[in-house]
Amino acid sequence: MTGARALQEFLDGGAVDADVFALRPDYRAVLLAVDGIVPGPSTERSEALLVAAEASARRALADRSVEELGHIGAWRSAYTSFGAKPQRTRNSLEALMRRAASGLPRINRLTDLYNAISVLHQVPLGGEDLTGYDGAPRLVRAIGTEPFDTVAGGAPVIDYPTAGEVVWCDDTGVTCRRWNWRQGRRTQLREDTSSALFILDALAPMSDSALHAAADDLATQLLTLGPGVDIATRVITAGATPPGDLT
């Protein structure tokens, strides 16, 4: 998938099911599709972002526990609403915040970058390889028969979500379970990823302006990853008119 137009067409096919908005009307998502990334190892720039994110996390947790942070508390409540146990299955932001005190992982410059943005802006942020997708991303409440390509005990396995679980999926199966808990193997970022999808998830009390600031910061950082980086963006909210619909 190359070019901003193709990226935008991909995003325009994305959707959030009405049943998800019925569960959390305050949910908003910003999707960024990116092409032209030049893969590479961690750099001084990505290291500086991670160091800043770790310092930000320490400040945020200086006088409160992780569970008391507003956006993390909101996601814990959302998990409970569809039957997940947030003590056992932590959203991606909470998982990173719990690691930040002892040090965030250093993986490669692309993964380092989006992990840092997630912590700096206190927003769950997933990154996936676009070449692994079959159709557009959709956020739905699972039936329970959708396949999820993952790893258990060090070996590849096919797992399945529980009925009613909120999952991101495409035409082949689940790409991320429990909203923003665990991403699948099929679409995971790789060392040679040059096209990627990023999903920023927001609930109240996170404001629209804070969500958009996080997306803008992510886009700014992504543009440093190659001379020909293209980015397309899509915002999905409850009651929004789908692309191509008449108003």
mmCIF file of C-alpha atoms in Angstrom:
data_model
loop_
_atom_site.group_PDB
_atom_site.id
_atom_site.type_symbol
_atom_site.label_atom_id
_atom_site.label_comp_id
_atom_site.label_asym_id
_atom_site.label_seq_id
_atom_site.Cartn_x
_atom_site.Cartn_y
_atom_site.Cartn_z
ATOM 1 C CA MET A 1 0.000 0.000 0.000
ATOM 2 C CA THR A 2 1.652 3.198 -1.175
ATOM 3 C CA GLY A 3 0.660 6.853 -1.360
ATOM 4 C CA ALA A 4 -1.518 9.042 0.823
ATOM 5 C CA ARG A 5 -4.626 8.334 -1.284
ATOM 6 C CA ALA A 6 -4.351 4.558 -0.850
ATOM 7 C CA LEU A 7 -3.756 4.997 2.856
ATOM 8 C CA GLN A 8 -6.840 7.206 3.173
ATOM 9 C CA GLU A 9 -8.991 4.719 1.256
ATOM 10 C CA PHE A 10 -7.868 2.015 3.664
ATOM 11 C CA LEU A 11 -8.825 4.127 6.679
ATOM 12 C CA ASP A 12 -12.145 5.156 5.139
ATOM 13 C CA GLY A 13 -13.169 1.495 5.214
ATOM 14 C CA GLY A 14 -12.627 1.337 8.977
ATOM 15 C CA ALA A 15 -15.511 1.384 11.424
ATOM 16 C CA VAL A 16 -16.537 1.165 15.059
ATOM 17 C CA ASP A 17 -19.659 -0.918 15.660
ATOM 18 C CA ALA A 18 -22.710 0.724 17.229
ATOM 19 C CA ASP A 19 -22.632 -1.888 20.005
ATOM 20 C CA VAL A 20 -19.240 -0.548 21.090
ATOM 21 C CA PHE A 21 -20.536 3.008 21.260
ATOM 22 C CA ALA A 22 -23.571 1.743 23.198
ATOM 23 C CA LEU A 23 -21.107 0.389 25.760
ATOM 24 C CA ARG A 24 -19.037 3.584 25.894
ATOM 25 C CA PRO A 25 -20.571 6.591 24.079
ATOM 26 C CA ASP A 26 -17.525 8.642 25.106
ATOM 27 C CA TYR A 27 -15.161 6.488 23.033
ATOM 28 C CA ARG A 28 -13.118 8.145 20.292
ATOM 29 C CA ALA A 29 -10.400 6.753 18.049
ATOM 30 C CA VAL A 30 -7.766 8.364 15.865
ATOM 31 C CA LEU A 31 -6.287 6.073 13.207
ATOM 32 C CA LEU A 32 -3.064 6.875 11.365
ATOM 33 C CA ALA A 33 -1.994 4.835 8.333
ATOM 34 C CA VAL A 34 1.657 5.369 7.459
ATOM 35 C CA ASP A 35 3.849 4.322 4.541
ATOM 36 C CA GLY A 36 7.459 5.018 3.603
ATOM 37 C CA ILE A 37 8.962 4.245 7.012
ATOM 38 C CA VAL A 38 12.659 3.398 6.851
ATOM 39 C CA PRO A 39 13.184 0.617 9.410
ATOM 40 C CA GLY A 40 16.059 0.894 11.820
ATOM 41 C CA PRO A 41 17.349 0.218 15.333
ATOM 42 C CA SER A 42 16.877 2.504 18.294
ATOM 43 C CA THR A 43 18.504 5.906 17.859
ATOM 44 C CA GLU A 44 19.527 8.843 20.022
ATOM 45 C CA ARG A 45 16.225 10.493 19.081
ATOM 46 C CA SER A 46 14.089 7.515 20.124
ATOM 47 C CA GLU A 47 16.184 7.116 23.290
ATOM 48 C CA ALA A 48 15.558 10.751 24.220
ATOM 49 C CA LEU A 49 11.811 10.265 23.752
ATOM 50 C CA LEU A 50 11.824 7.189 25.978
ATOM 51 C CA VAL A 51 13.825 8.977 28.676
ATOM 52 C CA ALA A 52 11.338 11.862 28.578
ATOM 53 C CA ALA A 53 8.440 9.403 28.792
ATOM 54 C CA GLU A 54 9.990 7.634 31.792
ATOM 55 C CA ALA A 55 10.452 10.974 33.576
ATOM 56 C CA SER A 56 6.852 11.924 32.751
ATOM 57 C CA ALA A 57 5.598 8.629 34.207
ATOM 58 C CA ARG A 58 7.577 9.124 37.399
ATOM 59 C CA ARG A 59 6.056 12.582 37.852
ATOM 60 C CA ALA A 60 2.546 11.281 37.228
ATOM 61 C CA LEU A 61 3.008 8.500 39.789
ATOM 62 C CA ALA A 62 4.821 10.567 42.419
ATOM 63 C CA ASP A 63 1.709 10.989 44.573
ATOM 64 C CA ARG A 64 -0.741 8.388 43.282
ATOM 65 C CA SER A 65 -0.984 4.797 42.132
ATOM 66 C CA VAL A 66 -1.301 3.717 38.499
ATOM 67 C CA GLU A 67 -4.971 2.851 39.052
ATOM 68 C CA GLU A 68 -5.690 6.410 40.208
ATOM 69 C CA LEU A 69 -4.608 8.009 36.921
ATOM 70 C CA GLY A 70 -7.761 9.278 35.206
ATOM 71 C CA HIS A 71 -7.472 7.701 31.789
ATOM 72 C CA ILE A 72 -6.246 4.384 33.169
ATOM 73 C CA GLY A 73 -9.165 4.311 35.585
ATOM 74 C CA ALA A 74 -11.553 4.899 32.686
ATOM 75 C CA TRP A 75 -10.101 1.972 30.753
ATOM 76 C CA ARG A 76 -10.307 -0.287 33.789
ATOM 77 C CA SER A 77 -14.010 0.554 33.977
ATOM 78 C CA ALA A 78 -14.432 -0.117 30.247
ATOM 79 C CA TYR A 79 -12.803 -3.526 30.580
ATOM 80 C CA THR A 80 -15.125 -4.427 33.432
ATOM 81 C CA SER A 81 -18.146 -3.413 31.341
ATOM 82 C CA PHE A 82 -17.555 -6.231 28.825
ATOM 83 C CA GLY A 83 -16.518 -8.840 31.387
ATOM 84 C CA ALA A 84 -12.722 -8.533 31.377
ATOM 85 C CA LYS A 85 -10.769 -8.380 34.637
ATOM 86 C CA PRO A 86 -8.465 -5.331 34.504
ATOM 87 C CA GLN A 87 -6.300 -6.742 37.298
ATOM 88 C CA ARG A 88 -5.362 -9.633 34.996
ATOM 89 C CA THR A 89 -5.588 -8.041 31.533
ATOM 90 C CA ARG A 90 -4.208 -4.532 31.615
ATOM 91 C CA ASN A 91 -4.755 -2.043 28.822
ATOM 92 C CA SER A 92 -1.633 -1.131 26.869
ATOM 93 C CA LEU A 93 -1.184 2.256 28.584
ATOM 94 C CA GLU A 94 -1.365 0.763 32.066
ATOM 95 C CA ALA A 95 1.107 -1.960 31.096
ATOM 96 C CA LEU A 96 3.608 0.653 29.876
ATOM 97 C CA MET A 97 3.108 2.896 32.913
ATOM 98 C CA ARG A 98 3.850 -0.021 35.223
ATOM 99 C CA ARG A 99 7.116 -0.636 33.366
ATOM 100 C CA ALA A 100 8.162 3.001 33.111
ATOM 101 C CA ALA A 101 9.501 3.248 36.671
ATOM 102 C CA SER A 102 12.093 0.538 36.016
ATOM 103 C CA GLY A 103 12.578 1.493 32.367
ATOM 104 C CA LEU A 104 10.600 1.185 29.153
ATOM 105 C CA PRO A 105 11.731 -1.425 26.627
ATOM 106 C CA ARG A 106 14.150 -0.477 23.852
ATOM 107 C CA ILE A 107 13.118 -2.387 20.716
ATOM 108 C CA ASN A 108 13.602 -0.358 17.508
ATOM 109 C CA ARG A 109 13.060 3.260 16.626
ATOM 110 C CA LEU A 110 9.487 2.784 15.379
ATOM 111 C CA THR A 111 8.270 0.859 18.438
ATOM 112 C CA ASP A 112 10.255 3.064 20.808
ATOM 113 C CA LEU A 113 8.643 6.127 19.280
ATOM 114 C CA TYR A 114 5.032 5.066 19.682
ATOM 115 C CA ASN A 115 5.559 3.633 23.163
ATOM 116 C CA ALA A 116 7.028 6.967 24.239
ATOM 117 C CA ILE A 117 4.112 8.926 22.751
ATOM 118 C CA SER A 118 1.654 6.634 24.550
ATOM 119 C CA VAL A 119 3.232 7.374 27.938
ATOM 120 C CA LEU A 120 3.897 11.061 27.305
ATOM 121 C CA HIS A 121 0.260 11.682 26.338
ATOM 122 C CA GLN A 122 -1.315 9.055 28.608
ATOM 123 C CA VAL A 123 -3.226 7.343 25.792
ATOM 124 C CA PRO A 124 -3.453 3.687 24.739
ATOM 125 C CA LEU A 125 -1.684 3.483 21.379
ATOM 126 C CA GLY A 126 -1.340 0.367 19.241
ATOM 127 C CA GLY A 127 0.937 -0.125 16.247
ATOM 128 C CA GLU A 128 0.518 -2.818 13.588
ATOM 129 C CA ASP A 129 2.038 -3.798 10.249
ATOM 130 C CA LEU A 130 -0.307 -2.821 7.413
ATOM 131 C CA THR A 131 0.925 -5.590 5.130
ATOM 132 C CA GLY A 132 -0.627 -8.141 7.487
ATOM 133 C CA TYR A 133 -4.124 -6.700 7.110
ATOM 134 C CA ASP A 134 -6.944 -8.295 5.131
ATOM 135 C CA GLY A 135 -9.457 -5.500 4.686
ATOM 136 C CA ALA A 136 -10.027 -2.447 6.851
ATOM 137 C CA PRO A 137 -9.848 -2.295 10.666
ATOM 138 C CA ARG A 138 -13.134 -2.628 12.579
ATOM 139 C CA LEU A 139 -13.863 -2.407 16.290
ATOM 140 C CA VAL A 140 -16.691 -4.778 17.239
ATOM 141 C CA ARG A 141 -18.102 -6.878 20.045
ATOM 142 C CA ALA A 142 -16.955 -10.397 19.254
ATOM 143 C CA ILE A 143 -19.209 -13.343 18.518
ATOM 144 C CA GLY A 144 -16.527 -15.623 19.927
ATOM 145 C CA THR A 145 -15.625 -17.571 16.791
ATOM 146 C CA GLU A 146 -13.201 -15.049 15.302
ATOM 147 C CA PRO A 147 -9.639 -16.464 15.116
ATOM 148 C CA PHE A 148 -6.819 -14.697 16.932
ATOM 149 C CA ASP A 149 -3.282 -15.577 15.823
ATOM 150 C CA THR A 150 -1.114 -15.405 18.944
ATOM 151 C CA VAL A 151 1.650 -17.159 20.889
ATOM 152 C CA ALA A 152 1.262 -19.338 23.985
ATOM 153 C CA GLY A 153 4.115 -21.115 25.700
ATOM 154 C CA GLY A 154 6.475 -19.887 23.005
ATOM 155 C CA ALA A 155 4.508 -21.540 20.176
ATOM 156 C CA PRO A 156 2.065 -20.056 17.628
ATOM 157 C CA VAL A 157 -1.576 -20.853 18.428
ATOM 158 C CA ILE A 158 -5.027 -19.775 17.292
ATOM 159 C CA ASP A 159 -7.101 -18.441 20.170
ATOM 160 C CA TYR A 160 -10.621 -16.977 20.251
ATOM 161 C CA PRO A 161 -12.165 -14.013 22.087
ATOM 162 C CA THR A 162 -15.029 -14.435 24.517
ATOM 163 C CA ALA A 163 -18.502 -13.530 23.273
ATOM 164 C CA GLY A 164 -19.169 -9.829 23.802
ATOM 165 C CA GLU A 165 -15.487 -8.937 24.103
ATOM 166 C CA VAL A 166 -14.477 -5.701 22.359
ATOM 167 C CA VAL A 167 -11.920 -6.506 19.650
ATOM 168 C CA TRP A 168 -10.270 -4.920 16.661
ATOM 169 C CA CYS A 169 -10.519 -7.176 13.604
ATOM 170 C CA ASP A 170 -10.252 -7.346 9.828
ATOM 171 C CA ASP A 171 -11.710 -9.768 7.265
ATOM 172 C CA THR A 172 -9.504 -12.635 8.468
ATOM 173 C CA GLY A 173 -9.907 -12.370 12.221
ATOM 174 C CA VAL A 174 -9.001 -10.520 15.392
ATOM 175 C CA THR A 175 -6.017 -8.162 15.262
ATOM 176 C CA CYS A 176 -6.204 -6.928 18.866
ATOM 177 C CA ARG A 177 -8.112 -8.456 21.784
ATOM 178 C CA ARG A 178 -9.897 -6.663 24.630
ATOM 179 C CA TRP A 179 -9.884 -3.291 22.874
ATOM 180 C CA ASN A 180 -6.228 -2.490 23.476
ATOM 181 C CA TRP A 181 -4.811 -5.378 25.496
ATOM 182 C CA ARG A 182 -2.960 -7.798 23.220
ATOM 183 C CA GLN A 183 -2.145 -7.530 19.515
ATOM 184 C CA GLY A 184 -2.094 -10.528 17.200
ATOM 185 C CA ARG A 185 0.961 -12.135 15.621
ATOM 186 C CA ARG A 186 -0.302 -11.750 12.050
ATOM 187 C CA THR A 187 -0.239 -7.941 12.079
ATOM 188 C CA GLN A 188 2.488 -7.294 14.634
ATOM 189 C CA LEU A 189 5.220 -4.792 13.810
ATOM 190 C CA ARG A 190 8.411 -6.370 12.494
ATOM 191 C CA GLU A 191 12.008 -5.253 12.208
ATOM 192 C CA ASP A 192 11.417 -4.535 8.500
ATOM 193 C CA THR A 193 8.017 -2.799 8.821
ATOM 194 C CA SER A 194 7.690 0.094 6.382
ATOM 195 C CA SER A 195 3.869 0.491 6.400
ATOM 196 C CA ALA A 196 1.983 0.686 9.669
ATOM 197 C CA LEU A 197 -1.362 1.404 11.287
ATOM 198 C CA PHE A 198 -1.547 3.255 14.598
ATOM 199 C CA ILE A 199 -4.691 3.432 16.743
ATOM 200 C CA LEU A 200 -5.105 5.935 19.573
ATOM 201 C CA ASP A 201 -8.004 5.127 21.934
ATOM 202 C CA ALA A 202 -9.666 7.710 24.160
ATOM 203 C CA LEU A 203 -12.358 7.761 26.834
ATOM 204 C CA ALA A 204 -13.441 10.550 29.168
ATOM 205 C CA PRO A 205 -11.765 12.256 30.979
ATOM 206 C CA MET A 206 -9.354 12.576 28.024
ATOM 207 C CA SER A 207 -10.434 15.590 25.973
ATOM 208 C CA ASP A 208 -10.629 15.792 22.184
ATOM 209 C CA SER A 209 -7.866 18.395 22.190
ATOM 210 C CA ALA A 210 -5.573 16.132 24.217
ATOM 211 C CA LEU A 211 -6.293 13.188 21.904
ATOM 212 C CA HIS A 212 -5.570 15.244 18.802
ATOM 213 C CA ALA A 213 -2.379 16.618 20.366
ATOM 214 C CA ALA A 214 -1.183 13.044 20.902
ATOM 215 C CA ALA A 215 -2.002 12.133 17.285
ATOM 216 C CA ASP A 216 -0.229 15.245 15.998
ATOM 217 C CA ASP A 217 2.851 14.472 18.089
ATOM 218 C CA LEU A 218 2.883 10.908 16.765
ATOM 219 C CA ALA A 219 2.595 12.124 13.176
ATOM 220 C CA THR A 220 5.413 14.628 13.687
ATOM 221 C CA GLN A 221 7.697 11.904 15.013
ATOM 222 C CA LEU A 222 6.755 9.458 12.248
ATOM 223 C CA LEU A 223 7.728 11.999 9.605
ATOM 224 C CA THR A 224 11.318 11.752 10.861
ATOM 225 C CA LEU A 225 11.507 8.059 9.941
ATOM 226 C CA GLY A 226 12.156 8.503 6.231
ATOM 227 C CA PRO A 227 12.324 11.087 3.432
ATOM 228 C CA GLY A 228 9.136 9.813 1.767
ATOM 229 C CA VAL A 229 6.802 9.137 4.696
ATOM 230 C CA ASP A 230 3.077 9.457 3.830
ATOM 231 C CA ILE A 231 0.430 9.692 6.548
ATOM 232 C CA ALA A 232 -3.365 9.528 6.387
ATOM 233 C CA THR A 233 -5.584 10.181 9.400
ATOM 234 C CA ARG A 234 -9.119 9.220 10.368
ATOM 235 C CA VAL A 235 -11.103 10.241 13.470
ATOM 236 C CA ILE A 236 -14.011 8.014 14.513
ATOM 237 C CA THR A 237 -16.564 9.153 17.090
ATOM 238 C CA ALA A 238 -20.101 8.209 18.062
ATOM 239 C CA GLY A 239 -22.582 9.636 15.570
ATOM 240 C CA ALA A 240 -19.921 10.607 13.031
ATOM 241 C CA THR A 241 -20.937 10.357 9.369
ATOM 242 C CA PRO A 242 -18.996 7.556 7.628
ATOM 243 C CA PRO A 243 -16.824 8.630 4.672
ATOM 244 C CA GLY A 244 -18.806 8.792 1.462
ATOM 245 C CA ASP A 245 -22.203 9.110 3.194
ATOM 246 C CA LEU A 246 -24.436 12.004 2.300
ATOM 247 C CA THR A 247 -25.122 14.590 4.954
#
